[in-house]
Amino acid sequence: MIFLGPPGAGKGTQAQILEREHGVHAISTGDLLRRNRAEGTALGRAAEGYMDRGELVPDALILAMMEPVVRAAPAGVLLDGFPRTVAQAEALDALLAQCERRAVAILFEIDLGLLEARLVGRWTNPRTGRVYHDVFAPPRVAGIDDDDGGPLIQREDDEPETIRKRLRVYREATAPLVTYYDRAGRLQRLDATANVESVTHTIEGLVGPESNAA
Ligand code: AP5
């Protein structure tokens, strides 16, 4: 299962809820890359400039990172933030075909004009990736994670100019995946403007026992 949608649409929020409440195994490429950066790995150093500029990390680096992760993942795995280009989607299909699995995409549909407010108000726990929002999903104590009591941070790429760049990149490089999965009959859509609980409810309805997701 793939979560597809623009930055700030709520993909990470929903992935974390599915993990917590339904035991879904979720993998976020953004979180994997940020962990590599924090640990100072070669991949993290190669990726950081692209991430800070709001650009996509090159396909070759992403595919090298994701191939072993996808091979090792259990059936029903949720991919948040991958694939993000047609080349990545084709590579994922080829990889899954080798293990007789296939991917279905869930598109988070939202007016792009709503996203800046979501992203500039976002606070993240850098240790766990859990996300909050000043207004829409505030922690019990401002700046402090509800779970582990540690400090929350704001992501460097959530600055208005970088957000606008990320939205442009989404329109140009990632939005074509909507057609890619739709033509293959493997796209489901949800209204991501709804509140968090409604979106979760919609996903629970979409991802039933009949799902053939990877
Ligand atoms: P990544 O970390 O994946 O960022 P993104 O796709 O830009 O997505 P976001 O994490 O910004 O948004 P989200 O949809 O998860 O929203 P969230 O749930 O947090 O990628 C970062 C970078 O890594 C990329 O720019 C790129 O450089 C690189 N990268 C990653 N994958 C790559 C790939 N495959 N190829 C190449 N490069 C790659 O919600 C946002 C805010 O809104 C939160 O504050 C939340 O509390 C709030 N919120 C959530 N849902 C709702 C709701 N329903 N109503 C109101 N508020 C809500």
PDB file of N, CA, C and O and ligand atoms in Angstrom, residues 5-14 28-31 33-34 47 50-51 54-59 62 80-85 88 118-119 121-123 131-134 136-137 155 157-158 166 192-196 199, ligand 1:
ATOM      1  N   GLY A   5       0.551  11.670  -2.253  1.00  0.00           N
ATOM      2  CA  GLY A   5      -0.081  12.980  -2.046  1.00  0.00           C
ATOM      3  C   GLY A   5       0.971  14.035  -1.782  1.00  0.00           C
ATOM      4  O   GLY A   5       2.129  13.721  -1.507  1.00  0.00           O
ATOM      5  N   PRO A   6       0.563  15.298  -1.844  1.00  0.00           N
ATOM      6  CA  PRO A   6       1.529  16.383  -1.693  1.00  0.00           C
ATOM      7  C   PRO A   6       2.040  16.512  -0.269  1.00  0.00           C
ATOM      8  O   PRO A   6       1.440  15.982   0.669  1.00  0.00           O
ATOM      9  N   PRO A   7       3.144  17.256  -0.081  1.00  0.00           N
ATOM     10  CA  PRO A   7       3.664  17.505   1.253  1.00  0.00           C
ATOM     11  C   PRO A   7       2.606  18.141   2.134  1.00  0.00           C
ATOM     12  O   PRO A   7       1.942  19.090   1.719  1.00  0.00           O
ATOM     13  N   GLY A   8       2.423  17.598   3.334  1.00  0.00           N
ATOM     14  CA  GLY A   8       1.469  18.180   4.274  1.00  0.00           C
ATOM     15  C   GLY A   8       0.052  17.651   4.127  1.00  0.00           C
ATOM     16  O   GLY A   8      -0.844  18.052   4.869  1.00  0.00           O
ATOM     17  N   ALA A   9      -0.169  16.709   3.216  1.00  0.00           N
ATOM     18  CA  ALA A   9      -1.529  16.194   3.008  1.00  0.00           C
ATOM     19  C   ALA A   9      -1.991  15.321   4.173  1.00  0.00           C
ATOM     20  O   ALA A   9      -3.183  15.045   4.303  1.00  0.00           O
ATOM     21  N   GLY A  10      -1.042  14.865   5.001  1.00  0.00           N
ATOM     22  CA  GLY A  10      -1.415  14.050   6.166  1.00  0.00           C
ATOM     23  C   GLY A  10      -1.001  12.592   6.054  1.00  0.00           C
ATOM     24  O   GLY A  10      -1.439  11.761   6.845  1.00  0.00           O
ATOM     25  N   LYS A  11      -0.099  12.286   5.124  1.00  0.00           N
ATOM     26  CA  LYS A  11       0.317  10.891   4.911  1.00  0.00           C
ATOM     27  C   LYS A  11       1.011  10.324   6.153  1.00  0.00           C
ATOM     28  O   LYS A  11       0.700   9.223   6.611  1.00  0.00           O
ATOM     29  N   GLY A  12       1.965  11.090   6.687  1.00  0.00           N
ATOM     30  CA  GLY A  12       2.709  10.615   7.857  1.00  0.00           C
ATOM     31  C   GLY A  12       1.810  10.470   9.076  1.00  0.00           C
ATOM     32  O   GLY A  12       1.909   9.489   9.827  1.00  0.00           O
ATOM     33  N   THR A  13       0.918  11.425   9.260  1.00  0.00           N
ATOM     34  CA  THR A  13      -0.027  11.369  10.386  1.00  0.00           C
ATOM     35  C   THR A  13      -0.834  10.073  10.331  1.00  0.00           C
ATOM     36  O   THR A  13      -0.968   9.352  11.323  1.00  0.00           O
ATOM     37  N   GLN A  14      -1.367   9.763   9.157  1.00  0.00           N
ATOM     38  CA  GLN A  14      -2.209   8.565   9.030  1.00  0.00           C
ATOM     39  C   GLN A  14      -1.383   7.291   9.129  1.00  0.00           C
ATOM     40  O   GLN A  14      -1.840   6.289   9.699  1.00  0.00           O
ATOM     41  N   SER A  28       8.560   5.150   6.051  1.00  0.00           N
ATOM     42  CA  SER A  28       8.570   6.494   5.488  1.00  0.00           C
ATOM     43  C   SER A  28       9.959   6.786   4.931  1.00  0.00           C
ATOM     44  O   SER A  28      10.946   6.739   5.668  1.00  0.00           O
ATOM     45  N   THR A  29      10.022   7.085   3.633  1.00  0.00           N
ATOM     46  CA  THR A  29      11.349   7.396   3.066  1.00  0.00           C
ATOM     47  C   THR A  29      11.905   8.678   3.662  1.00  0.00           C
ATOM     48  O   THR A  29      13.104   8.799   3.879  1.00  0.00           O
ATOM     49  N   GLY A  30      11.028   9.661   3.948  1.00  0.00           N
ATOM     50  CA  GLY A  30      11.503  10.898   4.562  1.00  0.00           C
ATOM     51  C   GLY A  30      12.153  10.608   5.916  1.00  0.00           C
ATOM     52  O   GLY A  30      13.235  11.111   6.220  1.00  0.00           O
ATOM     53  N   ASP A  31      11.497   9.764   6.739  1.00  0.00           N
ATOM     54  CA  ASP A  31      12.065   9.428   8.056  1.00  0.00           C
ATOM     55  C   ASP A  31      13.375   8.652   7.898  1.00  0.00           C
ATOM     56  O   ASP A  31      14.333   8.890   8.645  1.00  0.00           O
ATOM     57  N   LEU A  33      15.501   8.864   5.458  1.00  0.00           N
ATOM     58  CA  LEU A  33      16.549   9.805   5.027  1.00  0.00           C
ATOM     59  C   LEU A  33      16.980  10.699   6.188  1.00  0.00           C
ATOM     60  O   LEU A  33      18.178  10.944   6.386  1.00  0.00           O
ATOM     61  N   ARG A  34      16.016  11.183   6.971  1.00  0.00           N
ATOM     62  CA  ARG A  34      16.376  12.052   8.109  1.00  0.00           C
ATOM     63  C   ARG A  34      17.211  11.281   9.140  1.00  0.00           C
ATOM     64  O   ARG A  34      18.138  11.821   9.725  1.00  0.00           O
ATOM     65  N   ALA A  47      22.173  12.993   0.548  1.00  0.00           N
ATOM     66  CA  ALA A  47      20.774  13.419   0.394  1.00  0.00           C
ATOM     67  C   ALA A  47      20.510  14.813   0.943  1.00  0.00           C
ATOM     68  O   ALA A  47      19.561  15.480   0.525  1.00  0.00           O
ATOM     69  N   TYR A  50      19.753  18.053  -1.282  1.00  0.00           N
ATOM     70  CA  TYR A  50      18.477  17.963  -2.017  1.00  0.00           C
ATOM     71  C   TYR A  50      17.311  18.238  -1.069  1.00  0.00           C
ATOM     72  O   TYR A  50      16.384  18.980  -1.396  1.00  0.00           O
ATOM     73  N   MET A  51      17.357  17.624   0.112  1.00  0.00           N
ATOM     74  CA  MET A  51      16.242  17.768   1.059  1.00  0.00           C
ATOM     75  C   MET A  51      16.119  19.221   1.523  1.00  0.00           C
ATOM     76  O   MET A  51      15.017  19.765   1.577  1.00  0.00           O
ATOM     77  N   GLY A  54      14.431  21.334  -0.912  1.00  0.00           N
ATOM     78  CA  GLY A  54      13.064  20.951  -1.257  1.00  0.00           C
ATOM     79  C   GLY A  54      12.987  20.179  -2.560  1.00  0.00           C
ATOM     80  O   GLY A  54      11.926  20.076  -3.177  1.00  0.00           O
ATOM     81  N   GLU A  55      14.135  19.611  -2.972  1.00  0.00           N
ATOM     82  CA  GLU A  55      14.161  18.815  -4.211  1.00  0.00           C
ATOM     83  C   GLU A  55      14.085  17.332  -3.871  1.00  0.00           C
ATOM     84  O   GLU A  55      14.339  16.939  -2.729  1.00  0.00           O
ATOM     85  N   LEU A  56      13.787  16.523  -4.877  1.00  0.00           N
ATOM     86  CA  LEU A  56      13.806  15.084  -4.655  1.00  0.00           C
ATOM     87  C   LEU A  56      15.243  14.586  -4.633  1.00  0.00           C
ATOM     88  O   LEU A  56      16.094  15.064  -5.400  1.00  0.00           O
ATOM     89  N   VAL A  57      15.494  13.619  -3.780  1.00  0.00           N
ATOM     90  CA  VAL A  57      16.780  12.916  -3.786  1.00  0.00           C
ATOM     91  C   VAL A  57      16.798  12.059  -5.056  1.00  0.00           C
ATOM     92  O   VAL A  57      15.766  11.489  -5.433  1.00  0.00           O
ATOM     93  N   PRO A  58      17.949  11.966  -5.766  1.00  0.00           N
ATOM     94  CA  PRO A  58      17.960  11.238  -7.042  1.00  0.00           C
ATOM     95  C   PRO A  58      17.456   9.787  -6.918  1.00  0.00           C
ATOM     96  O   PRO A  58      17.689   9.118  -5.910  1.00  0.00           O
ATOM     97  N   ASP A  59      16.784   9.353  -7.988  1.00  0.00           N
ATOM     98  CA  ASP A  59      16.182   8.019  -7.986  1.00  0.00           C
ATOM     99  C   ASP A  59      17.189   6.929  -7.617  1.00  0.00           C
ATOM    100  O   ASP A  59      16.850   5.994  -6.880  1.00  0.00           O
ATOM    101  N   ILE A  62      17.599   6.681  -3.910  1.00  0.00           N
ATOM    102  CA  ILE A  62      16.378   6.206  -3.246  1.00  0.00           C
ATOM    103  C   ILE A  62      16.177   4.711  -3.515  1.00  0.00           C
ATOM    104  O   ILE A  62      15.848   3.940  -2.607  1.00  0.00           O
ATOM    105  N   ASP A  80       5.186   5.172   2.750  1.00  0.00           N
ATOM    106  CA  ASP A  80       4.811   6.587   2.861  1.00  0.00           C
ATOM    107  C   ASP A  80       5.927   7.419   2.237  1.00  0.00           C
ATOM    108  O   ASP A  80       7.024   7.483   2.788  1.00  0.00           O
ATOM    109  N   GLY A  81       5.642   8.018   1.067  1.00  0.00           N
ATOM    110  CA  GLY A  81       6.655   8.868   0.429  1.00  0.00           C
ATOM    111  C   GLY A  81       7.485   8.160  -0.624  1.00  0.00           C
ATOM    112  O   GLY A  81       8.449   8.722  -1.134  1.00  0.00           O
ATOM    113  N   PHE A  82       7.128   6.947  -0.960  1.00  0.00           N
ATOM    114  CA  PHE A  82       7.806   6.176  -2.008  1.00  0.00           C
ATOM    115  C   PHE A  82       6.771   5.298  -2.687  1.00  0.00           C
ATOM    116  O   PHE A  82       6.007   4.643  -1.961  1.00  0.00           O
ATOM    117  N   PRO A  83       6.707   5.260  -4.010  1.00  0.00           N
ATOM    118  CA  PRO A  83       7.523   5.993  -4.971  1.00  0.00           C
ATOM    119  C   PRO A  83       7.059   7.440  -5.120  1.00  0.00           C
ATOM    120  O   PRO A  83       5.945   7.789  -4.761  1.00  0.00           O
ATOM    121  N   ARG A  84       7.940   8.244  -5.709  1.00  0.00           N
ATOM    122  CA  ARG A  84       7.649   9.665  -5.887  1.00  0.00           C
ATOM    123  C   ARG A  84       7.943  10.118  -7.302  1.00  0.00           C
ATOM    124  O   ARG A  84       7.771  11.290  -7.614  1.00  0.00           O
ATOM    125  N   THR A  85       8.404   9.218  -8.144  1.00  0.00           N
ATOM    126  CA  THR A  85       8.594   9.505  -9.571  1.00  0.00           C
ATOM    127  C   THR A  85       8.123   8.273 -10.336  1.00  0.00           C
ATOM    128  O   THR A  85       8.025   7.175  -9.753  1.00  0.00           O
ATOM    129  N   GLN A  88      10.657   5.538 -10.117  1.00  0.00           N
ATOM    130  CA  GLN A  88      10.604   4.798  -8.847  1.00  0.00           C
ATOM    131  C   GLN A  88       9.428   3.817  -8.844  1.00  0.00           C
ATOM    132  O   GLN A  88       9.536   2.692  -8.359  1.00  0.00           O
ATOM    133  N   ARG A 118      -0.619  23.999   7.051  1.00  0.00           N
ATOM    134  CA  ARG A 118      -0.368  22.741   7.757  1.00  0.00           C
ATOM    135  C   ARG A 118       1.125  22.568   8.044  1.00  0.00           C
ATOM    136  O   ARG A 118       1.513  22.108   9.121  1.00  0.00           O
ATOM    137  N   LEU A 119       1.955  22.963   7.074  1.00  0.00           N
ATOM    138  CA  LEU A 119       3.391  22.673   7.218  1.00  0.00           C
ATOM    139  C   LEU A 119       4.103  23.677   8.131  1.00  0.00           C
ATOM    140  O   LEU A 119       4.974  23.285   8.909  1.00  0.00           O
ATOM    141  N   GLY A 121       2.882  25.054  10.654  1.00  0.00           N
ATOM    142  CA  GLY A 121       2.454  24.809  12.037  1.00  0.00           C
ATOM    143  C   GLY A 121       2.848  23.433  12.552  1.00  0.00           C
ATOM    144  O   GLY A 121       2.456  23.045  13.652  1.00  0.00           O
ATOM    145  N   ARG A 122       3.617  22.695  11.744  1.00  0.00           N
ATOM    146  CA  ARG A 122       3.949  21.310  12.136  1.00  0.00           C
ATOM    147  C   ARG A 122       5.113  21.259  13.136  1.00  0.00           C
ATOM    148  O   ARG A 122       6.092  21.962  12.996  1.00  0.00           O
ATOM    149  N   TRP A 123       4.989  20.392  14.121  1.00  0.00           N
ATOM    150  CA  TRP A 123       6.062  20.093  15.062  1.00  0.00           C
ATOM    151  C   TRP A 123       6.273  18.586  15.056  1.00  0.00           C
ATOM    152  O   TRP A 123       5.312  17.827  14.967  1.00  0.00           O
ATOM    153  N   VAL A 131       4.151  13.425  14.500  1.00  0.00           N
ATOM    154  CA  VAL A 131       3.910  14.816  14.134  1.00  0.00           C
ATOM    155  C   VAL A 131       2.726  15.399  14.877  1.00  0.00           C
ATOM    156  O   VAL A 131       1.768  14.698  15.224  1.00  0.00           O
ATOM    157  N   TYR A 132       2.834  16.700  15.131  1.00  0.00           N
ATOM    158  CA  TYR A 132       1.783  17.493  15.783  1.00  0.00           C
ATOM    159  C   TYR A 132       1.569  18.738  14.942  1.00  0.00           C
ATOM    160  O   TYR A 132       2.300  19.009  13.979  1.00  0.00           O
ATOM    161  N   HIS A 133       0.558  19.525  15.350  1.00  0.00           N
ATOM    162  CA  HIS A 133       0.323  20.813  14.699  1.00  0.00           C
ATOM    163  C   HIS A 133      -0.129  21.801  15.757  1.00  0.00           C
ATOM    164  O   HIS A 133      -0.925  21.446  16.645  1.00  0.00           O
ATOM    165  N   ASP A 134       0.376  23.041  15.645  1.00  0.00           N
ATOM    166  CA  ASP A 134       0.010  24.099  16.591  1.00  0.00           C
ATOM    167  C   ASP A 134      -1.492  24.161  16.842  1.00  0.00           C
ATOM    168  O   ASP A 134      -1.941  24.322  17.966  1.00  0.00           O
ATOM    169  N   PHE A 136      -4.120  22.176  14.638  1.00  0.00           N
ATOM    170  CA  PHE A 136      -4.941  21.026  14.250  1.00  0.00           C
ATOM    171  C   PHE A 136      -4.679  19.773  15.090  1.00  0.00           C
ATOM    172  O   PHE A 136      -5.530  18.899  15.172  1.00  0.00           O
ATOM    173  N   ALA A 137      -3.483  19.666  15.671  1.00  0.00           N
ATOM    174  CA  ALA A 137      -3.151  18.469  16.462  1.00  0.00           C
ATOM    175  C   ALA A 137      -2.118  18.848  17.513  1.00  0.00           C
ATOM    176  O   ALA A 137      -0.983  18.364  17.490  1.00  0.00           O
ATOM    177  N   ARG A 155      10.722  21.174  11.223  1.00  0.00           N
ATOM    178  CA  ARG A 155      11.596  20.709  10.147  1.00  0.00           C
ATOM    179  C   ARG A 155      12.132  21.894   9.350  1.00  0.00           C
ATOM    180  O   ARG A 155      11.408  22.843   9.076  1.00  0.00           O
ATOM    181  N   ASP A 157      12.810  22.048   6.275  1.00  0.00           N
ATOM    182  CA  ASP A 157      12.193  22.219   4.955  1.00  0.00           C
ATOM    183  C   ASP A 157      10.743  22.709   5.072  1.00  0.00           C
ATOM    184  O   ASP A 157      10.044  22.821   4.072  1.00  0.00           O
ATOM    185  N   ASP A 158      10.285  23.017   6.282  1.00  0.00           N
ATOM    186  CA  ASP A 158       8.938  23.576   6.463  1.00  0.00           C
ATOM    187  C   ASP A 158       8.962  25.100   6.523  1.00  0.00           C
ATOM    188  O   ASP A 158       8.137  25.738   7.193  1.00  0.00           O
ATOM    189  N   ARG A 166       8.776  22.564  -2.753  1.00  0.00           N
ATOM    190  CA  ARG A 166       8.345  21.158  -2.640  1.00  0.00           C
ATOM    191  C   ARG A 166       7.015  20.947  -3.363  1.00  0.00           C
ATOM    192  O   ARG A 166       6.786  19.899  -3.971  1.00  0.00           O
ATOM    193  N   ALA A 192      -8.514  14.520   1.685  1.00  0.00           N
ATOM    194  CA  ALA A 192      -7.547  14.802   2.752  1.00  0.00           C
ATOM    195  C   ALA A 192      -7.783  16.154   3.402  1.00  0.00           C
ATOM    196  O   ALA A 192      -7.027  16.549   4.289  1.00  0.00           O
ATOM    197  N   THR A 193      -8.836  16.873   2.978  1.00  0.00           N
ATOM    198  CA  THR A 193      -9.168  18.134   3.668  1.00  0.00           C
ATOM    199  C   THR A 193      -9.962  17.854   4.950  1.00  0.00           C
ATOM    200  O   THR A 193     -10.072  18.712   5.811  1.00  0.00           O
ATOM    201  N   ALA A 194     -10.508  16.656   5.056  1.00  0.00           N
ATOM    202  CA  ALA A 194     -11.305  16.309   6.244  1.00  0.00           C
ATOM    203  C   ALA A 194     -10.400  16.254   7.479  1.00  0.00           C
ATOM    204  O   ALA A 194      -9.173  16.240   7.361  1.00  0.00           O
ATOM    205  N   ASN A 195     -11.032  16.200   8.678  1.00  0.00           N
ATOM    206  CA  ASN A 195     -10.177  16.167   9.878  1.00  0.00           C
ATOM    207  C   ASN A 195      -9.507  14.789  10.008  1.00  0.00           C
ATOM    208  O   ASN A 195      -9.843  13.837   9.311  1.00  0.00           O
ATOM    209  N   VAL A 196      -8.534  14.723  10.921  1.00  0.00           N
ATOM    210  CA  VAL A 196      -7.691  13.528  11.030  1.00  0.00           C
ATOM    211  C   VAL A 196      -8.534  12.268  11.254  1.00  0.00           C
ATOM    212  O   VAL A 196      -8.329  11.233  10.607  1.00  0.00           O
ATOM    213  N   VAL A 199     -10.363  11.125   8.108  1.00  0.00           N
ATOM    214  CA  VAL A 199      -9.457  10.523   7.118  1.00  0.00           C
ATOM    215  C   VAL A 199      -9.092   9.096   7.549  1.00  0.00           C
ATOM    216  O   VAL A 199      -9.097   8.159   6.738  1.00  0.00           O
TER     217      VAL A 199
HETATM  218  P1  AP5 B   1       8.891  13.561   3.415  1.00  0.00           P
HETATM  219  O1  AP5 B   1       9.328  13.517   4.814  1.00  0.00           O
HETATM  220  O2  AP5 B   1       8.252  12.372   2.812  1.00  0.00           O
HETATM  221  O3  AP5 B   1       7.979  14.843   3.256  1.00  0.00           O
HETATM  222  P2  AP5 B   1       6.686  15.124   2.323  1.00  0.00           P
HETATM  223  O4  AP5 B   1       6.250  14.170   1.321  1.00  0.00           O
HETATM  224  O5  AP5 B   1       7.014  16.463   1.825  1.00  0.00           O
HETATM  225  O6  AP5 B   1       5.548  14.944   3.279  1.00  0.00           O
HETATM  226  P3  AP5 B   1       5.378  15.598   4.608  1.00  0.00           P
HETATM  227  O7  AP5 B   1       6.055  14.768   5.684  1.00  0.00           O
HETATM  228  O8  AP5 B   1       5.809  17.038   4.546  1.00  0.00           O
HETATM  229  O9  AP5 B   1       3.793  15.620   4.753  1.00  0.00           O
HETATM  230  P4  AP5 B   1       2.737  14.514   5.182  1.00  0.00           P
HETATM  231  O10 AP5 B   1       1.777  14.285   4.062  1.00  0.00           O
HETATM  232  O11 AP5 B   1       3.375  13.310   5.808  1.00  0.00           O
HETATM  233  O12 AP5 B   1       1.948  15.375   6.269  1.00  0.00           O
HETATM  234  P5  AP5 B   1       1.868  15.211   7.864  1.00  0.00           P
HETATM  235  O13 AP5 B   1       1.103  13.976   8.219  1.00  0.00           O
HETATM  236  O14 AP5 B   1       3.202  15.414   8.516  1.00  0.00           O
HETATM  237  O15 AP5 B   1      10.116  13.947   2.463  1.00  0.00           O
HETATM  238  C1  AP5 B   1      11.048  14.953   2.824  1.00  0.00           C
HETATM  239  C2  AP5 B   1      12.128  15.049   1.751  1.00  0.00           C
HETATM  240  O16 AP5 B   1      12.832  13.795   1.637  1.00  0.00           O
HETATM  241  C3  AP5 B   1      11.621  15.335   0.316  1.00  0.00           C
HETATM  242  O17 AP5 B   1      11.436  16.719   0.088  1.00  0.00           O
HETATM  243  C4  AP5 B   1      12.769  14.750  -0.524  1.00  0.00           C
HETATM  244  O18 AP5 B   1      13.892  15.621  -0.555  1.00  0.00           O
HETATM  245  C5  AP5 B   1      13.162  13.507   0.271  1.00  0.00           C
HETATM  246  N1  AP5 B   1      12.448  12.286  -0.171  1.00  0.00           N
HETATM  247  C6  AP5 B   1      11.609  11.521   0.580  1.00  0.00           C
HETATM  248  N2  AP5 B   1      11.144  10.479  -0.143  1.00  0.00           N
HETATM  249  C7  AP5 B   1      11.705  10.589  -1.376  1.00  0.00           C
HETATM  250  C8  AP5 B   1      11.582   9.825  -2.577  1.00  0.00           C
HETATM  251  N3  AP5 B   1      10.809   8.723  -2.645  1.00  0.00           N
HETATM  252  N4  AP5 B   1      12.269  10.249  -3.669  1.00  0.00           N
HETATM  253  C9  AP5 B   1      13.070  11.328  -3.622  1.00  0.00           C
HETATM  254  N5  AP5 B   1      13.220  12.103  -2.517  1.00  0.00           N
HETATM  255  C10 AP5 B   1      12.536  11.743  -1.400  1.00  0.00           C
HETATM  256  O19 AP5 B   1       0.916  16.454   8.207  1.00  0.00           O
HETATM  257  C11 AP5 B   1       1.371  17.788   8.028  1.00  0.00           C
HETATM  258  C12 AP5 B   1       0.797  18.683   9.173  1.00  0.00           C
HETATM  259  O20 AP5 B   1      -0.621  18.736   9.028  1.00  0.00           O
HETATM  260  C13 AP5 B   1       1.077  18.131  10.567  1.00  0.00           C
HETATM  261  O21 AP5 B   1       1.348  19.202  11.425  1.00  0.00           O
HETATM  262  C14 AP5 B   1      -0.221  17.423  10.967  1.00  0.00           C
HETATM  263  O22 AP5 B   1      -0.440  17.466  12.367  1.00  0.00           O
HETATM  264  C15 AP5 B   1      -1.277  18.217  10.202  1.00  0.00           C
HETATM  265  N6  AP5 B   1      -2.379  17.374   9.707  1.00  0.00           N
HETATM  266  C16 AP5 B   1      -2.311  16.108   9.223  1.00  0.00           C
HETATM  267  N7  AP5 B   1      -3.520  15.678   8.831  1.00  0.00           N
HETATM  268  C17 AP5 B   1      -4.389  16.720   9.067  1.00  0.00           C
HETATM  269  C18 AP5 B   1      -5.790  16.890   8.860  1.00  0.00           C
HETATM  270  N8  AP5 B   1      -6.551  15.903   8.330  1.00  0.00           N
HETATM  271  N9  AP5 B   1      -6.339  18.090   9.199  1.00  0.00           N
HETATM  272  C19 AP5 B   1      -5.573  19.096   9.723  1.00  0.00           C
HETATM  273  N10 AP5 B   1      -4.237  18.979   9.939  1.00  0.00           N
HETATM  274  C20 AP5 B   1      -3.653  17.803   9.612  1.00  0.00           C
END
